[in-house]
Coordinates of C-alpha atoms in Angstrom, one line a residue:
Chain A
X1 CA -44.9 -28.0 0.0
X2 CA -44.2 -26.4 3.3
X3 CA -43.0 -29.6 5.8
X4 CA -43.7 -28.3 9.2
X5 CA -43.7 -32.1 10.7
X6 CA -40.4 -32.7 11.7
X7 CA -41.1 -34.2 14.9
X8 CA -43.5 -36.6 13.4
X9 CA -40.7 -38.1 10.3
X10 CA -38.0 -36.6 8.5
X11 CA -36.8 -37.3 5.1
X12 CA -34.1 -39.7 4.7
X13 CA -31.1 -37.3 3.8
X14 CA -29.0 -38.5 -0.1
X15 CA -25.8 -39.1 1.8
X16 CA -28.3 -41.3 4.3
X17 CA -29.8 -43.3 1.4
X18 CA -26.6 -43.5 -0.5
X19 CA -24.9 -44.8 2.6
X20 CA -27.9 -47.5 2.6
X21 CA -28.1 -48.7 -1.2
X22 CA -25.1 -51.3 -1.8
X23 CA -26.6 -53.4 1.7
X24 CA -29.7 -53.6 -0.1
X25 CA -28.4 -55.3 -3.0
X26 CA -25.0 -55.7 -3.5
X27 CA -23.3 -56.4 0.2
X28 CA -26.9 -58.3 0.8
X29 CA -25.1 -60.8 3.3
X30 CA -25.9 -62.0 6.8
X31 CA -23.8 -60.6 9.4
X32 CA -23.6 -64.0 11.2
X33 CA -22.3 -66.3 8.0
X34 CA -18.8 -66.6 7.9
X35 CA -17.8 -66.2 4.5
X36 CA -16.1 -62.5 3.3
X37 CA -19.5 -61.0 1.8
X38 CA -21.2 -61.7 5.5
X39 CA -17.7 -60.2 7.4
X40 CA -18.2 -56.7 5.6
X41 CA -21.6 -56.2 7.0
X42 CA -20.4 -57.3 10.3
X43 CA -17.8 -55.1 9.9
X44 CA -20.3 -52.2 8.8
X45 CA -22.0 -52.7 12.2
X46 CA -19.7 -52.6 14.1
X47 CA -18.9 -49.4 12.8
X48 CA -22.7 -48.3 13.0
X49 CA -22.2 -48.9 16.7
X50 CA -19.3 -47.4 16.9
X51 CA -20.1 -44.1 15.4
X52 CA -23.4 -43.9 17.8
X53 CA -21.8 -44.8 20.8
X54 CA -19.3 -41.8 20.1
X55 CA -21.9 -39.5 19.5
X56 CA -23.7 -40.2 22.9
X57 CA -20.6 -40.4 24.3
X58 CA -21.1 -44.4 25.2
X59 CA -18.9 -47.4 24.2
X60 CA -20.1 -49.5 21.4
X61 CA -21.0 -52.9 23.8
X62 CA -23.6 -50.4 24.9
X63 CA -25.9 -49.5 22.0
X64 CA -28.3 -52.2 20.6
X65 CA -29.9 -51.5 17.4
X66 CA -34.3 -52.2 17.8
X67 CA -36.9 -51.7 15.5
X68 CA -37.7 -48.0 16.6
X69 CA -38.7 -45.9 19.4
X70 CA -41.3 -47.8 20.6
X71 CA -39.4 -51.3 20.9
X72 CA -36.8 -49.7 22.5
X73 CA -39.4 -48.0 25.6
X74 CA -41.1 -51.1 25.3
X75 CA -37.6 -52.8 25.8
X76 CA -35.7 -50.8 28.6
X77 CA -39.3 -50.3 30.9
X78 CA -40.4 -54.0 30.7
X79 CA -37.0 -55.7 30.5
X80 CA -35.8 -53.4 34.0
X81 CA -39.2 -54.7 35.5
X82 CA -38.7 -58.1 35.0
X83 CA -35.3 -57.9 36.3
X84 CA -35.5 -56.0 39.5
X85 CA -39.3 -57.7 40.6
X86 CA -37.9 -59.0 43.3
X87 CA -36.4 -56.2 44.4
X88 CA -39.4 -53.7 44.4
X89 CA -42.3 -53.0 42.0
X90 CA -42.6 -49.4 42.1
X91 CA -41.8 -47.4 38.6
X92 CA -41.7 -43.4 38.6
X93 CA -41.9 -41.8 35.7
X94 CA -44.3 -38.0 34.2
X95 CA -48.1 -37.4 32.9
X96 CA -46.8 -36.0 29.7
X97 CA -44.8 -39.1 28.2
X98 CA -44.9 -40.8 24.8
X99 CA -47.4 -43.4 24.7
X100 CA -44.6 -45.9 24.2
X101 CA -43.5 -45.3 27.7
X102 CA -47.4 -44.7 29.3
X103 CA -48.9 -47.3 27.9
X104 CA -46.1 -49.9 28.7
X105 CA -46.5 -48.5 32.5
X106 CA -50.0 -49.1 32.0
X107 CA -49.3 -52.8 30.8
X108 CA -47.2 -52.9 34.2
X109 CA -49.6 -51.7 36.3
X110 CA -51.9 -54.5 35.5
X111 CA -49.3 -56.9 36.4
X112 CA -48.5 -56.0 39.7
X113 CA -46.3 -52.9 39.5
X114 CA -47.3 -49.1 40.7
X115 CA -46.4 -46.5 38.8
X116 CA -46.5 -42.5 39.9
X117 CA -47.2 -40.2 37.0
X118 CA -45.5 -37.3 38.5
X119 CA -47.7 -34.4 37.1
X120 CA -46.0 -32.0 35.0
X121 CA -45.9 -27.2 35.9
X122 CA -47.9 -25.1 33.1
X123 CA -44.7 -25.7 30.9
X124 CA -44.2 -29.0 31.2
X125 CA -41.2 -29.3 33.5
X126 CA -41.2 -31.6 36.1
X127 CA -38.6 -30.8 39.1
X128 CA -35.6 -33.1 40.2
X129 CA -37.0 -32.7 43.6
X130 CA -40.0 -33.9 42.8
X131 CA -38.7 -37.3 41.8
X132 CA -36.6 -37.8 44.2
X133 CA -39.5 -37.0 46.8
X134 CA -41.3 -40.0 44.9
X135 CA -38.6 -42.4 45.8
X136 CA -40.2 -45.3 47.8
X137 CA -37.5 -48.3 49.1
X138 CA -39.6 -50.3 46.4
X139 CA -38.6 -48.2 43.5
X140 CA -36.8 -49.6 40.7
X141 CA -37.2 -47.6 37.7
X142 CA -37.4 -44.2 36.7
X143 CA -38.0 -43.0 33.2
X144 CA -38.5 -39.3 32.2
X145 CA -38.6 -38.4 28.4
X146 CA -35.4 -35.9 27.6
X147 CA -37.6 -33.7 25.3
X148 CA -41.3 -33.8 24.6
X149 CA -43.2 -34.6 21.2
X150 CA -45.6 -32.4 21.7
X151 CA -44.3 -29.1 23.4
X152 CA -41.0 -29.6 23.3
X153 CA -39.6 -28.6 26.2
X154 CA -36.4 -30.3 27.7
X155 CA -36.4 -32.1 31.6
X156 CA -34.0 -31.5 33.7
X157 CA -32.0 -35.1 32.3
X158 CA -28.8 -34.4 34.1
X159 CA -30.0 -33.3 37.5
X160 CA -32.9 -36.4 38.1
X161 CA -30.1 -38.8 36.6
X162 CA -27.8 -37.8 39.6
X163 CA -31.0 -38.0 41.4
X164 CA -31.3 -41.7 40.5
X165 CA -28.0 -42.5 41.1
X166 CA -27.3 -40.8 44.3
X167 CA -30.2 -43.3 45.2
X168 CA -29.0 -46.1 43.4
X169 CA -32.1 -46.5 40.7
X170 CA -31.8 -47.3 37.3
X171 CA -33.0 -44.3 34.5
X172 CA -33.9 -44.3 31.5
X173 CA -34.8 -41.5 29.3
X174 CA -37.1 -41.7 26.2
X175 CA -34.9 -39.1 23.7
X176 CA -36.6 -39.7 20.5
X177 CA -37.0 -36.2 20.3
X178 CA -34.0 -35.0 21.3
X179 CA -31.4 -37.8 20.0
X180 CA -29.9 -35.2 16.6
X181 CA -30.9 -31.8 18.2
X182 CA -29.5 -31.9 22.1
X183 CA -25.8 -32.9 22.3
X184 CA -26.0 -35.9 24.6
X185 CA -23.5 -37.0 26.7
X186 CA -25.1 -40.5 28.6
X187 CA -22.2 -40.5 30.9
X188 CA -22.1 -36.8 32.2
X189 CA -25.8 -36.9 32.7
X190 CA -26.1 -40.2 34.4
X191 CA -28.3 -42.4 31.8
X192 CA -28.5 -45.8 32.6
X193 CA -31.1 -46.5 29.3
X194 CA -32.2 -44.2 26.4
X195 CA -34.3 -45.1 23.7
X196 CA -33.9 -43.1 20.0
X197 CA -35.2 -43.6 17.0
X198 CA -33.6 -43.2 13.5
X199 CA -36.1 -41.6 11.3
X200 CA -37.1 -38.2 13.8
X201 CA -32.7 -36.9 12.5
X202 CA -33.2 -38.0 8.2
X203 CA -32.5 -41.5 8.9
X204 CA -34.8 -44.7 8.0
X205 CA -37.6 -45.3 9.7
X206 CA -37.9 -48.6 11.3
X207 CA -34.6 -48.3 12.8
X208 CA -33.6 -47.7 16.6
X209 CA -30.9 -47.9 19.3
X210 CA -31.5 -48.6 23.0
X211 CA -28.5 -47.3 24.5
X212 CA -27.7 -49.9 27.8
X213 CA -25.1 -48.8 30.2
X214 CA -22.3 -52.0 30.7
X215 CA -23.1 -53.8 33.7
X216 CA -26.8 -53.2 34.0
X217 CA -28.5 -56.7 33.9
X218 CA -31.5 -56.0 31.3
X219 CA -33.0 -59.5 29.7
X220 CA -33.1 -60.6 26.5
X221 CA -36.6 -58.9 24.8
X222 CA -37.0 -60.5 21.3
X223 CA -35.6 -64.3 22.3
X224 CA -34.5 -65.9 19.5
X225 CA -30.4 -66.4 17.6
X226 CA -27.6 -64.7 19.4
X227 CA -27.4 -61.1 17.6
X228 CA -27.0 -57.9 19.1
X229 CA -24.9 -60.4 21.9
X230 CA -27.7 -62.6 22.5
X231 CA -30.1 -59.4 24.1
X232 CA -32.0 -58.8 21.0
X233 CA -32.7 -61.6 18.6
X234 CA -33.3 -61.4 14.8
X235 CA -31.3 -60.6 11.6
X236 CA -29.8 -57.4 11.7
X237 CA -32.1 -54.2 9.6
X238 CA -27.9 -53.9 8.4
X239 CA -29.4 -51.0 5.5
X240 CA -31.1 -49.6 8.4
X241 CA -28.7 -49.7 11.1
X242 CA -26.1 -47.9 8.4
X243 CA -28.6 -45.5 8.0
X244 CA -29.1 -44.5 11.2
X245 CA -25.2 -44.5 12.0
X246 CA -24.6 -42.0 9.1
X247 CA -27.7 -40.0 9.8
X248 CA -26.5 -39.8 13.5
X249 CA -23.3 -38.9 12.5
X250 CA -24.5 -35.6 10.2
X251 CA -26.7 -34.6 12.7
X252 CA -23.8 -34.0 15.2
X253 CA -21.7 -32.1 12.5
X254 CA -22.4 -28.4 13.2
X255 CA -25.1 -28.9 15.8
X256 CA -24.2 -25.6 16.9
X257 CA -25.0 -24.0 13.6
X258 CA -27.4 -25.6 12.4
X259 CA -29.5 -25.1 15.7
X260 CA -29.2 -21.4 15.6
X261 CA -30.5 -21.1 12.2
X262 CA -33.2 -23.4 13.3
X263 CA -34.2 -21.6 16.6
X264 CA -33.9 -18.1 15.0
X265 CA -36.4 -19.2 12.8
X266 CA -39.2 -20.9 15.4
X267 CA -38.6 -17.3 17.4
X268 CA -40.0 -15.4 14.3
X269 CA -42.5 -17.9 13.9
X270 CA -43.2 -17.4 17.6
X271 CA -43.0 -13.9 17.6
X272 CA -44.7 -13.9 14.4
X273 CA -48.1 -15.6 15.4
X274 CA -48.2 -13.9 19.1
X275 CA -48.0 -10.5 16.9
X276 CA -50.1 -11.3 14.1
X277 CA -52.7 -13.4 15.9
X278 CA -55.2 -12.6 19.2
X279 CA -55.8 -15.0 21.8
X280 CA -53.3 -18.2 21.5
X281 CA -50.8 -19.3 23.8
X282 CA -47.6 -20.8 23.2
X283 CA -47.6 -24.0 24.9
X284 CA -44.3 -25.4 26.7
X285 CA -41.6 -23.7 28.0
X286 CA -40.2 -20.5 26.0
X287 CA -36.2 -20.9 26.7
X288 CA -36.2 -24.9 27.5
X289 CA -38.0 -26.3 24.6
X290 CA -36.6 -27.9 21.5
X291 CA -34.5 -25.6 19.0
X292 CA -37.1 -26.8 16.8
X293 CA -40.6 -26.9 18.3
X294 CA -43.3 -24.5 18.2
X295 CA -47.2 -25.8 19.9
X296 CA -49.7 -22.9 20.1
X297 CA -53.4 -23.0 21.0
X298 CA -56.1 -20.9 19.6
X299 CA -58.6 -20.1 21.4
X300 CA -62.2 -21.1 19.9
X301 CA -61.1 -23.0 16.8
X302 CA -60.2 -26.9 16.6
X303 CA -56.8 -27.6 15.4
X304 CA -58.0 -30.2 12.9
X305 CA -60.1 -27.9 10.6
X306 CA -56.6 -25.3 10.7
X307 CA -54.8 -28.3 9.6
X308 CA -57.3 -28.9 6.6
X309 CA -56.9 -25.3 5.6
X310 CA -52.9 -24.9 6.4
X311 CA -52.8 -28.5 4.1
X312 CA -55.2 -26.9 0.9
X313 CA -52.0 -24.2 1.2
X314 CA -48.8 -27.2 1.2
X315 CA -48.8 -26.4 4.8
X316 CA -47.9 -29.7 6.6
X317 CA -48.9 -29.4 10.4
X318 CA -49.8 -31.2 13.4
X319 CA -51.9 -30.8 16.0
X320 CA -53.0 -32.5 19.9
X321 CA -56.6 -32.2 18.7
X322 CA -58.6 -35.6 19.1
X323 CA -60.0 -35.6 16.0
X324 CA -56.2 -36.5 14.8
X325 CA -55.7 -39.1 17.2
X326 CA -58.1 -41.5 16.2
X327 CA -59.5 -41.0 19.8
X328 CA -62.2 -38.5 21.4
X329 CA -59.8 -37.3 24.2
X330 CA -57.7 -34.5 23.1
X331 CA -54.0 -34.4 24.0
X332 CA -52.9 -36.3 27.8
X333 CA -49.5 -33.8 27.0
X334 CA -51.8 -30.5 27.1
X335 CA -54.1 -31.1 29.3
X336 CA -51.4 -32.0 31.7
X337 CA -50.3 -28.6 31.1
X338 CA -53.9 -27.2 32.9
X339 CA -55.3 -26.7 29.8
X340 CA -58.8 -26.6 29.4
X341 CA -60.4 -29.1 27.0
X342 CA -61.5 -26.5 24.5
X343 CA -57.7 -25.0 24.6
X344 CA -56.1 -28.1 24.0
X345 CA -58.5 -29.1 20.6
X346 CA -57.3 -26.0 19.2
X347 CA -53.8 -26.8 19.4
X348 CA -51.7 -26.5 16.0
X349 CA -48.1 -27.7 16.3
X350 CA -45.0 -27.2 13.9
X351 CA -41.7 -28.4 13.8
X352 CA -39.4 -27.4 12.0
X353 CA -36.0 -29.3 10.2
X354 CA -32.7 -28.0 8.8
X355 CA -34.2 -27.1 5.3
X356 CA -37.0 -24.7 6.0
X357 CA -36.7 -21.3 5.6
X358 CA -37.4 -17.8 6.5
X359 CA -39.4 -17.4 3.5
X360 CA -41.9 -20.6 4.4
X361 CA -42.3 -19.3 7.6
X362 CA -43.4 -16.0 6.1
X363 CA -45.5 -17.3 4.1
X364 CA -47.6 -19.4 7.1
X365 CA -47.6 -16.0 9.3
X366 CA -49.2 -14.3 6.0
X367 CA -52.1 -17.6 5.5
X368 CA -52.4 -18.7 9.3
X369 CA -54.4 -15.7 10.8
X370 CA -56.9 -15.8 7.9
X371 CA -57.2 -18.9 8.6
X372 CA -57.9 -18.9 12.2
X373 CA -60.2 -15.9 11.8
X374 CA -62.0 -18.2 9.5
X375 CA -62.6 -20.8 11.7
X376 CA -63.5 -18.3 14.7
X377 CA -66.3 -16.8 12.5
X378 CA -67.9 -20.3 12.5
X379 CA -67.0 -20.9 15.8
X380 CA -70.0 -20.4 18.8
X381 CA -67.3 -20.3 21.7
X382 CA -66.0 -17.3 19.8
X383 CA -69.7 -16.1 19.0
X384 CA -70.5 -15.8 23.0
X385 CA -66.6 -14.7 23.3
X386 CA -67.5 -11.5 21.5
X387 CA -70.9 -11.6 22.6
X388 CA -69.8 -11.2 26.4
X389 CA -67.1 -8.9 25.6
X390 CA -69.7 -6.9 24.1
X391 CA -71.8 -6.8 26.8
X392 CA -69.0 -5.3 29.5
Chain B
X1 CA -59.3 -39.5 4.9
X2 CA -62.0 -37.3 4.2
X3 CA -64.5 -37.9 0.9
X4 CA -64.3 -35.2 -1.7
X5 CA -67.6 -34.0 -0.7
X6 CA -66.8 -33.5 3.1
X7 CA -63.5 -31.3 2.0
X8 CA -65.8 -29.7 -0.3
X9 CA -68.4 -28.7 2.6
X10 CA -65.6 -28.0 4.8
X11 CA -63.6 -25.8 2.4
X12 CA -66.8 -23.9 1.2
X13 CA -69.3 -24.0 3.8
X14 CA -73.2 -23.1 3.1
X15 CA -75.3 -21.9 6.3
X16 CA -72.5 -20.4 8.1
X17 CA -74.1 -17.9 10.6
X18 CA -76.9 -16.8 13.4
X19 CA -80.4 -16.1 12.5
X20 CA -81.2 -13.0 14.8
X21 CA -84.7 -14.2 15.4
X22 CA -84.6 -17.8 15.0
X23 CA -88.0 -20.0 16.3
X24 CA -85.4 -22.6 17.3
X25 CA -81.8 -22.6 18.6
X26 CA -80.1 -25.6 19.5
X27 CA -76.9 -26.3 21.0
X28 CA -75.1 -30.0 21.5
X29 CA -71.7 -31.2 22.2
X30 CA -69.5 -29.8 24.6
X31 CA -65.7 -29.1 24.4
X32 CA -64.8 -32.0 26.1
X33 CA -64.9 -34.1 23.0
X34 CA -63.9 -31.4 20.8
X35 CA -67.7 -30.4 18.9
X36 CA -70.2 -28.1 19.9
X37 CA -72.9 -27.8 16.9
X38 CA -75.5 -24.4 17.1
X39 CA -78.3 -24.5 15.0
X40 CA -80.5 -21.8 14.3
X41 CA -84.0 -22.7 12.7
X42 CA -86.4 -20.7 10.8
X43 CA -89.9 -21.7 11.1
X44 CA -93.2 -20.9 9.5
X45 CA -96.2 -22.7 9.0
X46 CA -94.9 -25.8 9.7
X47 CA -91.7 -25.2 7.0
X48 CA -88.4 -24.6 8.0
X49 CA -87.7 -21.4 5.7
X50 CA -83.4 -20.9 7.1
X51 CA -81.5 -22.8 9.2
X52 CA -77.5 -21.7 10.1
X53 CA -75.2 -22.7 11.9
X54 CA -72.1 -22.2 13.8
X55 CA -70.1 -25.0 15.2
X56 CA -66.8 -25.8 17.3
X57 CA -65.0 -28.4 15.7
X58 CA -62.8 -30.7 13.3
X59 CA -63.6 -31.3 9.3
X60 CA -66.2 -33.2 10.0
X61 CA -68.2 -31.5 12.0
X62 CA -68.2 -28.7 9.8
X63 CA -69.4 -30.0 7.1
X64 CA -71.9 -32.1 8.7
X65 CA -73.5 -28.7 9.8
X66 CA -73.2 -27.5 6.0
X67 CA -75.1 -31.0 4.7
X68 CA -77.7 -30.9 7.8
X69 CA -78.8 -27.3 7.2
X70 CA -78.5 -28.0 3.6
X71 CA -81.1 -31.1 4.0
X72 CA -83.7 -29.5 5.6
X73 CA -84.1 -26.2 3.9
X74 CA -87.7 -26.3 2.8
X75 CA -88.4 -29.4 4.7
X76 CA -92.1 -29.8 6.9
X77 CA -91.4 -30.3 10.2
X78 CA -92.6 -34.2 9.7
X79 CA -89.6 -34.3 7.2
X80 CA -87.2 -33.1 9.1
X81 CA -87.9 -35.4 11.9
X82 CA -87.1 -38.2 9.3
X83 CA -83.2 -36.5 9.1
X84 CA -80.9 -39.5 10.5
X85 CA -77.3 -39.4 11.5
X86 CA -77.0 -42.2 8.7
X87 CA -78.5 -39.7 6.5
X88 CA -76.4 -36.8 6.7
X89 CA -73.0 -39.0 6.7
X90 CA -74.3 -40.7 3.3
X91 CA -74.6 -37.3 1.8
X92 CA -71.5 -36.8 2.3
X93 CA -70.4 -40.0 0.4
X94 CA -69.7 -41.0 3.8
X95 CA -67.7 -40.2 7.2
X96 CA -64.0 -42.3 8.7
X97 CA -65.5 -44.5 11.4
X98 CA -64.4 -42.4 14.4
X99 CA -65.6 -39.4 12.5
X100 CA -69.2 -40.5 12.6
X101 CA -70.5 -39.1 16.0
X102 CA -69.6 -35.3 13.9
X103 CA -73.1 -36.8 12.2
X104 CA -74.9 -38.0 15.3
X105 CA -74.4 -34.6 16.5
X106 CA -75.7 -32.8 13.3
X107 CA -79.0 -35.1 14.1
X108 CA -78.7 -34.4 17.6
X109 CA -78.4 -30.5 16.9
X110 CA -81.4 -30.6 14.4
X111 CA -84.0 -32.3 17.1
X112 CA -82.6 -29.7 19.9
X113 CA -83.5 -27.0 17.4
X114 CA -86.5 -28.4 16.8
X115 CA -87.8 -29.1 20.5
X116 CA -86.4 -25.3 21.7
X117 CA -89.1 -24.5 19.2
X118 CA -92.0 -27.0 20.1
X119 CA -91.3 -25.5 23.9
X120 CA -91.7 -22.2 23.0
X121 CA -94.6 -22.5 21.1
X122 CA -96.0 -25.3 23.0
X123 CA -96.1 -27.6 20.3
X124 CA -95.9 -31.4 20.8
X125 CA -93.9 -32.9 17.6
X126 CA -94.5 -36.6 17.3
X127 CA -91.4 -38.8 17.6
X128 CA -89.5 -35.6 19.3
X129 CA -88.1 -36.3 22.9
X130 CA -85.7 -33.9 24.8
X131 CA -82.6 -34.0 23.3
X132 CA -79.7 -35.9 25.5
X133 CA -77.1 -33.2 24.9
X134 CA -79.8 -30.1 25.3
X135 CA -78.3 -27.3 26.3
X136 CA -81.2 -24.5 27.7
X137 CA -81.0 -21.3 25.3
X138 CA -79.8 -18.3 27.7
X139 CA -81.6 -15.1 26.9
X140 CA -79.6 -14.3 24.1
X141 CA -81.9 -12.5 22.2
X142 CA -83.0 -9.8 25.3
X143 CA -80.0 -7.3 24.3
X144 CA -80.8 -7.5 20.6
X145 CA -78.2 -4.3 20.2
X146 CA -75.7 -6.6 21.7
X147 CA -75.8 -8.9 18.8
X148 CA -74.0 -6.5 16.0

């Protein structure tokens, strides 16, 4: 199989797993307990939260381990809400999001609080400037996603966190995506909150780390015993949380390597498809995007039935289409870009991780225009396409 | 996700293609939700002899065109009429829940074909209403050197 999904998971890597087993069965204790069996998991913890906090460049009182992703947004947007109410009730954050962050906004919004979705250029950037020119006395949150899912490209993080602190409003950042690709440095670029999720660099899924700058007052989430310092209740995932430590850790060992091999390969697979295949368009930005991420969008086919054909080949794919999404509305991410409806159904996404090669990409540039010409053939959008064209 | 038999229709459609002088076109959907169905109907004496289509859209959709211009090959007029959504999406040993407007538009696709042709041959068809998604055929077929 060709795994081109590496934004969705990623495979646990051996040294990950084998950094997990012995808390699964052997060293099976309860941080909290007191006896020596419960004191090495506290200890392994510990040094899970130390070897995160070094490699976002935070101290360890600042990294809480969650469930994922999505408790962690969930976490940091609420929890800063509820906090600062009295202080204002107006939250900024973009149109092209993670649902984790939307849809929490949305939950605020029915409960009192504004939101501006600042809308997002062609590529998907949005401009320090234009935050700060959404800055109302009320505002008490801003939250802008470090990389997206979808596109890929990379906001501006350093330049609207000086934004929010020359105004003295608390950011957070959702960097799910680029936690294990984008050397991160939550001092230097002014991060009050950042969410992260284990499973997106070979870690365990399940696992997560909101990332809470000492001194900012954010209330207890999941109430219950006093882990995770009495801000984040329930037994520690300790298997989990080890995971994620180690996988952090390899992720950040010859970044710089690794992320040239892995961007020389999405520019061939870029170059590849413009070459090989008329009428698509790269979506998000060419330079700022993840080392990772390609998102194109072919013009009169639906991205569902490529990813039917691309998976008959071991091709594993993604795509904004609605017909993935459980939903009849096709991507918010692309059609924030400006693209029309029909543009962003026929968008086919890949992502690509530290094992794929040049080979595999070969091969999709040899099946993928086949298979797009097979689906254009069917296709009446093309059919009147060619039929106008014609008639010039 | 999919049944066997919808990979099956998708993977190796039947039908695929226009019929140059078709009695009835019809055309539903629109990009918005991601599925635009055109079927192409051949009619004579009250038989549908061909129907093709060409359609926009996920899986489903395409093999609900395959299975709806399988079903009414060599069906009256009256028996085509009695085509449900239900229908199609049974033969294809079923559709995923929020798959099953793909069928509703094979059904919806079939009646548009079939009214185009009752209004150019002013024909009433019992049971047949204007379609909800009817699009108005442009005059595709006044250039016919255009079409190769």
């Amino acid at each position: 199989m060709i795994y081109l999904d590496h934004a969705a998971t990623t495979p646990v890597k051996p040294e990950v797993l084998e950094a997990m087993l012995p808390y699964f069965t052997k060293e099976y204790g309860n941080p909290s307990s007191v006896y020596r069996l419960a004191q090495r998991n506290k200890k392994a913890l510990d040094d899970a939260r130390a070897t995160v906090a070094k490699n976002l460049g935070a101290q360890p009182n600042e990294i809480f381990f969650t469930s994922g992703g999505t408790e962690s947004d969930n976490w940091a947007i609420k929890g800063m809400a509820e906090a600062l109410r009295e202080k204002g009730n107006h939250i900024i954050t973009t149109n092209i999001e993670h649902h984790a962050v939307l849809h929490t906004c949305q939950y605020l919004e029915k409960h009192g609080f504004e939101v501006t979705y600042l809308p997002v250029d062609k590529d998907g950037l949005i401009t320090p400037a234009q935050v700060e020119a959404a800055i109302r006395p009320e505002t008490i949150l801003i939250s802008v996603m470090y990389a997206n899912n979808e596109i890929g490209t990379i906001m501006p993080i350093a330049e609207i966190g000086a934004v929010a602190k020359k105004h003295g409003i608390v950011f957070h950042t959702d960097a799910v995506q680029a936690v294990g690709q984008l050397p991160i440095d939550v001092k230097a670029q002014n991060i009050d909150l950042l969410s992260l999720s284990g499973h997106k660099f070979y870690g365990p899924k399940g696992t997560g780390v909101l990332y809470v700058r000492r001194g900012l007052k954010l209330p207890s989430y999941l109430h219950g015993g006093g882990q995770e310092r009495g801000r984040r209740a329930g037994t520690e995932n300790v298997p989990g949380i080890v995971g994620l430590a180690k996988a952090i850790d390899l992720a950040y060992q010859n970044l710089e390597a690794k992320n040239a091999k892995i961007k020389a390969l999405r520019d061939y697979l870029i170059d590849g498809i413009c070459e090989r295949i008329p009428y698509c368009r790269l979506n998000g930005h060419r330079e700022k995007r993840l080392p990772n991420n390609v998102n194109f969008s072919f013009e009169f086919v639906e991205g569902e039935s490529l990813l039917l054909l691309l998976d008959m080949e071991g091709i594993a794919a993604s795509s904004g289409s609605a017909c993935t999404s459980g939903s009849l509305d096709p991507s918010h991410v692309l059609l924030a870009l400006g693209l029309p409806h029909e543009l962003a159904h026929g968008s086919v996404r890949f992502t690509l991780g530290e094992d794929n090669t040049k080979e595999e990409i070969d091969e999709v540039l040899a099946k993928l225009p086949a298979f797009v010409e097979r689906m254009r053939e069917m296709s009446p959008l093309y059919e009147e396409f060619v039929r106008k064209k014609q008639n010039k | 996700m999919y049944s066997q038999k919808v990979m099956e229709c998708f993977l190796h459609p039947q039908n695929v293609g226009e019929i140059k002088d078709a009695d009835g076109v019809g055309t539903v959907g629109n990009p918005k939700c991601g599925d635009i169905m055109k079927l192409y109907l051949k009619i004579k004496d009250n038989v549908i002899e061909d129907a093709k289509f060409k359609t926009f859209g996920c899986g489903a959709a395409i093999a609900t065109s395959t299975m709806v211009t399988q079903m009414v090959k060599g069906k009256t007029i009256e028996e085509a009429m009695k085509i449900t959504n239900q229908a199609v999406a049974e033969a294809l040993d079923g559709l995923p829940p929020i798959k099953m407007h793909c069928s509703c538009l094979a059904e919806e696709a079939l009646k548009a074909a079939l009214w185009n042709y009752a209004q150019k041959n002013n024909l009433t068809i019992d049971g047949l209403t204007p379609p909800p998604n009817y699009v108005e055929e442009e005059e595709e077929h006044a250039k016919p050197e255009d079409q190769d």
